[in-house]
């Protein structure tokens, strides 16, 4: 099958360099093809970010042919060819894989001479299409047709492919969710039969796929597949999906822009009934960075403290003070993230009011005061101690709510009064 010889989804400079690499390999007598994601994405009219190459050349032969080569994964037959110092092309020797002893990686790979054999080891039909330098496709499993009908199908028997490498089950969910593909019955049946083997997969790799679902264009579809299949039970750090589920929160996921990661995670976990501290624990065990785990759990904490306690039974001024205190406790970044979330969710119906209070806050932390601890000790002639930190924190709050202005004389005066009042 031939498609139009020009790529429409590839940066023309990258295409030119990729074709140079491919031609050089072919001219040296090694059949070579573009493969995998780039061929798939071009057929789907989605932007192509990198172009992978499969070749009959062995890594040593590739290394001998090009000036700038990085030996990325020699044992798997992969080297990276660097062109013009900016374009990277992974060139992988045609190979088959065998004896997946641990449900996650082949214990050995064998180099082969035929592209079709190489395509056979790939996971889904849409990922098992090769394209030569003239645009001719090698598509032994009907990947192009499946792409057209938005069908997700394993190459070969689904249960065998999932047994070999259990991560493929989560890749299936991710591809279905991100591309809006429908898994064929046999894939789904294979997944249900093999799902428990997901427990062999490192949590980092599970997180990476889950992240692409949650931050993708249709998170609810991917999450529905994860729920329906029960895959979440078999994450190395399992996710709980029982008890009270807040569907309203989960249903908000798609309206949150895809670059607001923490907001999406907070909706998912809160929707599933996770408290802020439970979310922190789960995200840490999923190997998220501290910044991501803490940022997400603080968004949930905002809700726990504001909605459930502070916003109730107080007059407006007391609420304003509570709000500002909360912002100081949780920090400016989290406050702004929460306000962004609130603007989208409108869960309080008071977004404008909260934003106005937020914008009035002049400082968030003692280091923004125009006095230092040293100034305080000098003016009061006292010894340092825990009182000093407490005092600076209190003054920060008073400046933030507008009771004091951030002027040196006024704050030193406050320091002297504090010492007298509290007998320090
Ligand atoms: P994207 O980069 O958008 O996630 P991709 O298809 O390029 O999509 P990669 O993980 O970069 O995905 O893998 C490149 C190719 O390698 C895939 O298209 C597929 O052919 C093959 N592949 C990747 N992971 C597996 C796997 N676990 N089992 C079988 N084949 C795989
Ligand atoms: Mg890729």
Coordinates of C-alpha atoms and ligand atoms in Angstrom, one line a residue:
X1 CA 0.0 0.0 0.0
X2 CA 1.4 3.4 -0.9
X3 CA 0.4 6.6 0.7
X4 CA 1.2 10.1 -0.4
X5 CA 5.0 10.2 -0.2
X6 CA 5.1 13.4 1.8
X7 CA 4.7 13.6 5.6
X8 CA 2.1 16.2 6.7
X9 CA 2.6 15.9 10.4
X10 CA 6.4 16.1 10.7
X11 CA 8.6 19.1 11.0
X12 CA 10.2 19.4 7.5
X13 CA 13.7 19.7 8.8
X14 CA 13.3 16.6 10.9
X15 CA 11.8 14.8 8.0
X16 CA 14.7 15.7 5.7
X17 CA 17.2 14.4 8.3
X18 CA 15.2 11.3 9.0
X19 CA 15.1 10.5 5.3
X20 CA 18.9 11.0 5.1
X21 CA 19.4 8.5 7.8
X22 CA 17.0 6.0 6.2
X23 CA 18.6 6.4 2.7
X24 CA 22.1 6.0 4.0
X25 CA 21.1 2.7 5.7
X26 CA 19.2 1.4 2.6
X27 CA 22.0 2.5 0.2
X28 CA 24.5 0.6 2.4
X29 CA 22.4 -2.5 1.8
X30 CA 20.3 -2.6 5.0
X31 CA 16.5 -2.6 4.5
X32 CA 15.2 0.1 6.9
X33 CA 11.9 1.7 7.7
X34 CA 10.2 4.3 9.8
X35 CA 8.1 2.5 12.4
X36 CA 5.8 2.8 15.4
X37 CA 4.4 6.0 16.7
X38 CA 5.4 8.2 13.8
X39 CA 3.8 6.1 11.2
X40 CA 0.7 5.7 13.3
X41 CA 0.4 9.4 14.1
X42 CA 0.9 10.5 10.5
X43 CA -2.0 8.1 9.5
X44 CA -4.1 9.7 12.2
X45 CA -3.1 13.2 11.2
X46 CA -1.7 13.9 14.7
X47 CA 1.6 15.8 15.2
X48 CA 4.7 13.5 15.0
X49 CA 7.3 14.3 17.6
X50 CA 10.0 11.8 16.8
X51 CA 10.7 9.3 14.1
X52 CA 11.9 5.9 15.1
X53 CA 13.7 3.7 12.6
X54 CA 13.9 -0.1 12.3
X55 CA 16.7 -1.6 10.3
X56 CA 18.3 -4.9 9.4
X57 CA 21.7 -3.3 10.3
X58 CA 23.2 -4.4 13.6
X59 CA 24.1 -1.7 16.1
X60 CA 27.8 -2.1 15.1
X61 CA 26.9 -1.6 11.4
X62 CA 24.9 1.5 12.3
X63 CA 27.7 2.8 14.4
X64 CA 30.2 2.3 11.5
X65 CA 27.9 4.2 9.1
X66 CA 27.3 7.5 11.0
X67 CA 29.5 10.1 12.5
X68 CA 27.5 10.9 15.6
X69 CA 26.0 7.9 17.4
X70 CA 24.9 7.3 21.0
X71 CA 24.8 3.6 22.1
X72 CA 21.4 4.0 23.8
X73 CA 20.5 0.3 24.4
X74 CA 23.0 -2.0 22.6
X75 CA 21.6 -5.1 24.3
X76 CA 18.2 -4.4 22.7
X77 CA 19.7 -3.4 19.4
X78 CA 19.1 0.4 19.7
X79 CA 21.5 3.2 18.9
X80 CA 20.6 6.8 18.5
X81 CA 21.9 8.7 15.4
X82 CA 22.4 12.3 16.0
X83 CA 22.0 14.6 13.0
X84 CA 23.0 18.3 12.8
X85 CA 23.4 18.1 16.6
X86 CA 19.7 18.5 17.2
X87 CA 17.7 15.7 15.5
X88 CA 17.8 12.3 17.3
X89 CA 16.7 9.1 15.5
X90 CA 16.6 5.8 17.4
X91 CA 17.6 3.1 15.1
X92 CA 16.7 -0.4 16.3
X93 CA 17.8 -3.6 14.7
X94 CA 14.9 -5.8 13.5
X95 CA 14.4 -8.2 16.3
X96 CA 12.1 -10.7 17.9
X97 CA 11.7 -11.1 21.7
X98 CA 11.3 -14.3 23.6
X99 CA 10.8 -15.9 26.9
X100 CA 9.2 -13.2 29.0
X101 CA 9.9 -14.8 32.3
X102 CA 8.7 -12.1 34.5
X103 CA 5.7 -10.6 32.6
X104 CA 7.6 -7.4 32.0
X105 CA 10.6 -7.7 29.8
X106 CA 12.0 -10.2 27.4
X107 CA 14.9 -12.2 28.8
X108 CA 16.5 -12.2 25.4
X109 CA 16.2 -10.6 22.0
X110 CA 17.2 -12.1 18.6
X111 CA 18.1 -10.0 15.7
X112 CA 16.2 -11.0 12.5
X113 CA 16.5 -9.9 8.9
X114 CA 12.8 -9.3 8.1
X115 CA 10.7 -6.3 9.0
X116 CA 7.5 -8.4 9.3
X117 CA 9.0 -10.5 12.0
X118 CA 10.0 -7.3 13.8
X119 CA 6.5 -5.9 13.5
X120 CA 5.1 -9.1 15.0
X121 CA 6.7 -8.3 18.4
X122 CA 4.9 -5.0 18.6
X123 CA 1.9 -4.5 20.8
X124 CA -1.0 -3.2 18.8
X125 CA -1.8 -3.3 15.1
X126 CA -1.7 0.5 14.8
X127 CA 1.9 0.4 16.2
X128 CA 3.0 -2.4 13.9
X129 CA 3.2 -0.5 10.6
X130 CA 6.4 0.2 8.8
X131 CA 6.9 2.9 6.2
X132 CA 9.8 3.0 3.7
X133 CA 11.5 6.0 2.4
X134 CA 9.1 6.2 -0.6
X135 CA 6.0 6.2 1.6
X136 CA 5.2 2.5 1.0
X137 CA 3.6 0.8 4.0
X138 CA 4.3 -2.6 5.3
X139 CA 1.2 -3.4 7.3
X140 CA 0.8 -7.1 7.8
X141 CA -1.8 -6.9 10.6
X142 CA -4.2 -4.4 9.1
X143 CA -3.1 -1.5 11.3
X144 CA -4.1 1.2 8.8
X145 CA -7.7 -0.2 8.6
X146 CA -7.9 -0.4 12.4
X147 CA -6.8 3.2 12.7
X148 CA -9.4 4.2 10.2
X149 CA -12.1 2.4 12.2
X150 CA -10.6 3.5 15.5
X151 CA -10.1 0.0 16.6
X152 CA -7.6 -1.2 19.2
X153 CA -6.3 -4.7 18.5
X154 CA -3.3 -6.7 19.7
X155 CA -0.9 -8.1 17.3
X156 CA -1.6 -11.8 17.8
X157 CA -3.4 -13.3 20.8
X158 CA -4.2 -10.6 23.3
X159 CA -3.9 -12.9 26.4
X160 CA -0.5 -14.1 25.2
X161 CA 0.7 -10.6 24.5
X162 CA -0.5 -9.4 27.9
X163 CA 1.0 -12.4 29.7
X164 CA 4.4 -11.6 28.0
X165 CA 4.3 -7.9 29.1
X166 CA 1.6 -6.9 31.5
X167 CA 2.2 -3.2 30.9
X168 CA 0.6 -3.6 27.5
X169 CA -2.8 -3.7 29.3
X170 CA -2.4 -0.3 30.6
X171 CA -0.9 0.9 27.3
X172 CA -4.1 -0.4 25.8
X173 CA -6.2 1.7 28.1
X174 CA -4.1 4.7 27.5
X175 CA -4.2 4.4 23.7
X176 CA -7.9 3.8 23.8
X177 CA -8.5 6.8 26.0
X178 CA -6.1 9.2 24.3
X179 CA -7.1 8.3 20.7
X180 CA -10.8 7.4 21.4
X181 CA -10.3 3.9 20.1
X182 CA -12.6 1.0 20.9
X183 CA -10.8 -2.2 22.1
X184 CA -12.0 -5.3 20.2
X185 CA -13.7 -8.0 22.2
X186 CA -10.8 -10.3 22.1
X187 CA -8.4 -7.7 23.5
X188 CA -10.8 -6.9 26.3
X189 CA -11.3 -10.6 27.1
X190 CA -7.5 -11.1 27.2
X191 CA -7.1 -8.1 29.4
X192 CA -9.7 -9.4 31.9
X193 CA -8.0 -12.8 31.9
X194 CA -4.5 -11.4 32.5
X195 CA -5.1 -8.3 34.6
X196 CA -3.7 -9.6 37.8
X197 CA -0.2 -9.7 36.2
X198 CA -0.1 -5.9 36.2
X199 CA 1.2 -6.4 39.8
X200 CA 4.6 -7.3 38.3
X201 CA 5.0 -3.9 36.7
X202 CA 7.1 -1.2 38.3
X203 CA 4.9 1.5 39.7
X204 CA 6.8 4.3 37.8
X205 CA 5.7 2.7 34.5
X206 CA 2.1 2.4 35.7
X207 CA 2.2 6.0 36.8
X208 CA 3.4 7.1 33.4
X209 CA 0.5 5.4 31.6
X210 CA -2.0 6.5 34.2
X211 CA -0.8 10.1 33.9
X212 CA -1.4 10.1 30.2
X213 CA -5.0 8.9 30.8
X214 CA -5.7 11.5 33.6
X215 CA -4.1 14.4 31.7
X216 CA -5.4 13.3 28.3
X217 CA -8.3 14.6 26.2
X218 CA -10.8 12.1 27.5
X219 CA -9.9 11.0 31.0
X220 CA -13.3 9.7 31.9
X221 CA -13.2 7.1 29.1
X222 CA -9.8 5.8 30.3
X223 CA -10.9 5.8 33.9
X224 CA -14.1 4.0 33.0
X225 CA -11.9 1.3 31.3
X226 CA -9.7 1.0 34.4
X227 CA -12.7 0.8 36.7
X228 CA -14.6 -1.7 34.5
X229 CA -11.6 -4.0 34.1
X230 CA -10.6 -3.7 37.7
X231 CA -7.0 -3.0 36.7
X232 CA -6.6 -0.6 39.5
X233 CA -6.6 -3.4 42.1
X234 CA -3.4 -4.6 40.6
X235 CA -1.3 -1.5 40.6
X236 CA 1.8 -2.2 42.8
X237 CA 0.3 0.5 45.0
X238 CA -3.4 -0.2 44.4
X239 CA -6.0 2.6 44.0
X240 CA -9.2 2.3 46.1
X241 CA -12.4 2.7 44.1
X242 CA -15.1 1.8 46.6
X243 CA -17.0 3.6 49.3
X244 CA -18.4 7.1 48.6
X245 CA -17.5 8.2 45.1
X246 CA -18.1 11.9 44.3
X247 CA -19.2 11.6 40.6
X248 CA -19.8 15.3 40.3
X249 CA -16.1 15.9 41.0
X250 CA -14.9 13.2 38.6
X251 CA -17.2 14.5 35.9
X252 CA -15.4 17.9 36.1
X253 CA -12.1 16.3 35.0
X254 CA -12.6 17.1 31.3
X255 CA -13.2 20.8 31.8
X256 CA -9.9 21.2 33.5
X257 CA -7.2 22.2 30.9
X258 CA -4.7 19.4 30.3
X259 CA -1.8 21.5 31.6
X260 CA -3.4 21.8 35.0
X261 CA -2.0 18.5 36.2
X262 CA -2.4 19.0 40.0
X263 CA -6.0 20.1 39.6
X264 CA -6.8 17.0 37.6
X265 CA -5.1 14.7 40.1
X266 CA -6.9 16.5 43.0
X267 CA -10.3 16.0 41.3
X268 CA -9.6 12.3 40.6
X269 CA -8.4 11.5 44.1
X270 CA -11.0 13.6 45.9
X271 CA -13.6 12.2 43.7
X272 CA -12.6 8.7 44.7
X273 CA -12.9 9.7 48.3
X274 CA -9.3 10.2 49.2
X275 CA -8.6 12.7 52.0
X276 CA -5.6 15.1 51.6
X277 CA -3.3 12.9 53.7
X278 CA -4.4 9.8 51.9
X279 CA -3.8 11.5 48.6
X280 CA -0.3 12.5 49.7
X281 CA 0.5 8.9 50.7
X282 CA -0.9 7.4 47.5
X283 CA 0.9 9.8 45.2
X284 CA 4.2 9.2 47.1
X285 CA 3.8 5.5 46.7
X286 CA 3.1 6.1 43.0
X287 CA 6.5 7.8 43.0
X288 CA 5.3 11.3 42.1
X289 CA 7.7 14.0 43.1
X290 CA 7.1 15.7 46.5
X291 CA 6.1 18.8 44.7
X292 CA 3.4 17.1 42.8
X293 CA 2.2 15.0 45.7
X294 CA 2.1 17.9 48.1
X295 CA 0.6 20.3 45.6
X296 CA -2.2 17.9 45.0
X297 CA -2.9 17.1 48.6
X298 CA -2.9 20.8 49.5
X299 CA -5.6 21.4 46.9
X300 CA -7.7 18.8 48.7
X301 CA -6.8 20.2 52.1
X302 CA -8.1 23.6 51.0
X303 CA -11.5 22.0 50.5
X304 CA -11.4 20.1 53.7
X305 CA -10.5 23.2 55.7
X306 CA -12.4 25.9 53.9
X307 CA -15.6 24.2 52.7
X308 CA -16.1 21.9 55.7
X309 CA -15.0 24.2 58.6
X310 CA -14.0 27.8 58.1
X311 CA -16.7 29.0 55.7
X312 CA -19.4 28.0 58.1
X313 CA -20.9 29.8 61.0
X314 CA -18.8 33.0 60.8
X315 CA -19.5 36.5 59.8
X316 CA -17.9 37.9 56.7
X317 CA -14.9 39.6 58.3
X318 CA -14.1 36.4 60.3
X319 CA -14.4 34.5 57.1
X320 CA -12.0 36.9 55.4
X321 CA -9.5 36.4 58.2
X322 CA -9.8 32.7 58.1
X323 CA -9.4 32.7 54.4
X324 CA -6.2 34.7 54.6
X325 CA -4.8 32.5 57.4
X326 CA -5.5 29.5 55.3
X327 CA -3.7 31.0 52.3
X328 CA -0.7 31.8 54.5
X329 CA -0.6 28.2 55.9
X330 CA -0.9 26.5 52.5
X331 CA 1.2 29.0 50.5
X332 CA 0.7 31.3 47.6
X333 CA 1.1 28.7 44.9
X334 CA -1.4 26.3 46.3
X335 CA -3.8 29.2 46.9
X336 CA -3.6 30.2 43.3
X337 CA -4.0 26.7 42.1
X338 CA -7.1 26.2 44.3
X339 CA -8.6 29.5 43.0
X340 CA -8.0 28.4 39.5
X341 CA -9.8 25.2 40.3
X342 CA -12.6 27.1 42.0
X343 CA -13.0 29.3 39.0
X344 CA -13.6 26.1 36.9
X345 CA -15.7 24.3 39.4
X346 CA -17.6 27.2 41.0
X347 CA -18.2 24.9 44.0
X348 CA -18.6 27.7 46.5
X349 CA -20.4 30.2 44.3
X350 CA -18.1 32.8 45.9
X351 CA -15.1 32.7 43.6
X352 CA -15.1 36.5 43.0
X353 CA -15.2 37.2 46.8
X354 CA -12.3 34.8 47.5
X355 CA -10.3 36.2 44.6
X356 CA -10.7 39.7 45.9
X357 CA -9.5 38.6 49.4
X358 CA -6.6 36.8 47.7
X359 CA -5.6 39.9 45.8
X360 CA -5.5 42.0 48.9
X361 CA -2.9 39.8 50.6
X362 CA 0.4 41.7 50.5
X363 CA 2.8 39.2 52.0
X364 CA 2.9 35.4 52.6
X365 CA 6.0 34.8 54.6
X366 CA 8.1 36.4 57.3
X367 CA 11.0 36.9 54.9
X368 CA 8.8 39.4 53.1
X369 CA 8.5 41.6 56.2
X370 CA 10.6 44.7 56.1
X371 CA 12.2 43.7 59.5
X372 CA 14.3 40.7 60.2
X373 CA 14.7 38.6 63.4
X374 CA 17.9 40.5 64.1
X375 CA 16.1 43.8 64.0
X376 CA 13.6 42.5 66.5
X377 CA 16.3 41.3 68.9
X378 CA 18.2 44.6 68.7
X379 CA 15.2 46.8 69.4
X380 CA 13.9 44.6 72.2
X381 CA 17.3 43.8 73.7
X382 CA 16.1 40.2 74.2
X383 CA 17.5 36.8 73.6
X384 CA 16.3 34.8 70.7
X385 CA 14.1 31.7 71.1
X386 CA 10.9 30.1 69.8
X387 CA 9.0 33.3 70.6
X388 CA 10.8 35.1 67.8
X389 CA 9.6 32.8 65.0
X390 CA 6.1 32.9 66.5
X391 CA 6.2 36.7 66.7
X392 CA 7.3 37.0 63.0
X393 CA 4.6 34.6 61.9
X394 CA 2.0 36.5 63.8
X395 CA 3.1 39.8 62.4
X396 CA 3.1 38.4 58.9
X397 CA -0.5 37.5 59.4
X398 CA -1.4 40.9 60.8
X399 CA 0.2 42.6 57.7
X400 CA -1.5 40.1 55.4
X401 CA -5.0 40.9 56.8
X402 CA -4.2 44.6 56.8
X403 CA -4.1 45.2 60.6
X404 CA -0.5 46.4 60.4
X405 CA 1.4 48.0 57.5
X406 CA 4.7 46.6 56.4
X407 CA 6.8 49.5 57.7
X408 CA 9.9 49.1 59.8
X409 CA 9.0 51.5 62.6
X410 CA 5.5 50.2 63.0
X411 CA 6.7 46.6 63.2
X412 CA 9.5 47.3 65.6
X413 CA 7.0 49.1 67.8
X414 CA 4.8 46.0 67.7
X415 CA 7.8 43.9 68.7
X416 CA 8.4 46.1 71.8
X417 CA 4.7 45.8 72.7
X418 CA 4.8 42.1 72.3
X419 CA 7.8 41.8 74.7
X420 CA 6.1 43.9 77.3
X421 CA 2.7 42.2 77.0
X422 CA 4.0 38.7 77.1
X423 CA 6.7 39.3 79.6
X424 CA 9.4 37.9 77.3
Ligands
LIG1 P1 4.0 7.4 22.1 O1 5.5 7.7 22.0 O2 3.1 8.4 21.6 O3 3.7 6.9 23.5 P2 4.8 5.1 20.6 O4 3.9 4.2 19.8 O5 5.9 5.8 19.9 O6 3.7 6.1 21.2 P3 6.7 4.1 22.4 O7 6.5 3.7 23.8 O8 7.6 5.2 22.1 O9 5.2 4.4 21.9 O10 7.2 2.8 21.6 C1 7.5 2.8 20.2 C2 7.0 1.6 19.5 O11 7.6 0.4 20.2 C3 5.5 1.3 19.6 O12 4.9 2.0 18.6 C4 5.4 -0.1 19.5 O13 5.5 -0.6 18.2 C5 6.6 -0.6 20.3 N1 6.4 -0.9 21.7 C6 6.5 0.0 22.7 N2 6.2 -0.6 23.9 C7 5.9 -1.8 23.6 C8 5.5 -3.0 24.4 N3 5.4 -2.9 25.7 N4 5.2 -4.1 23.8 C9 5.3 -4.2 22.4 N5 5.7 -3.2 21.6 C10 6.0 -2.0 22.2
LIG2 MG1 7.4 7.1 20.9

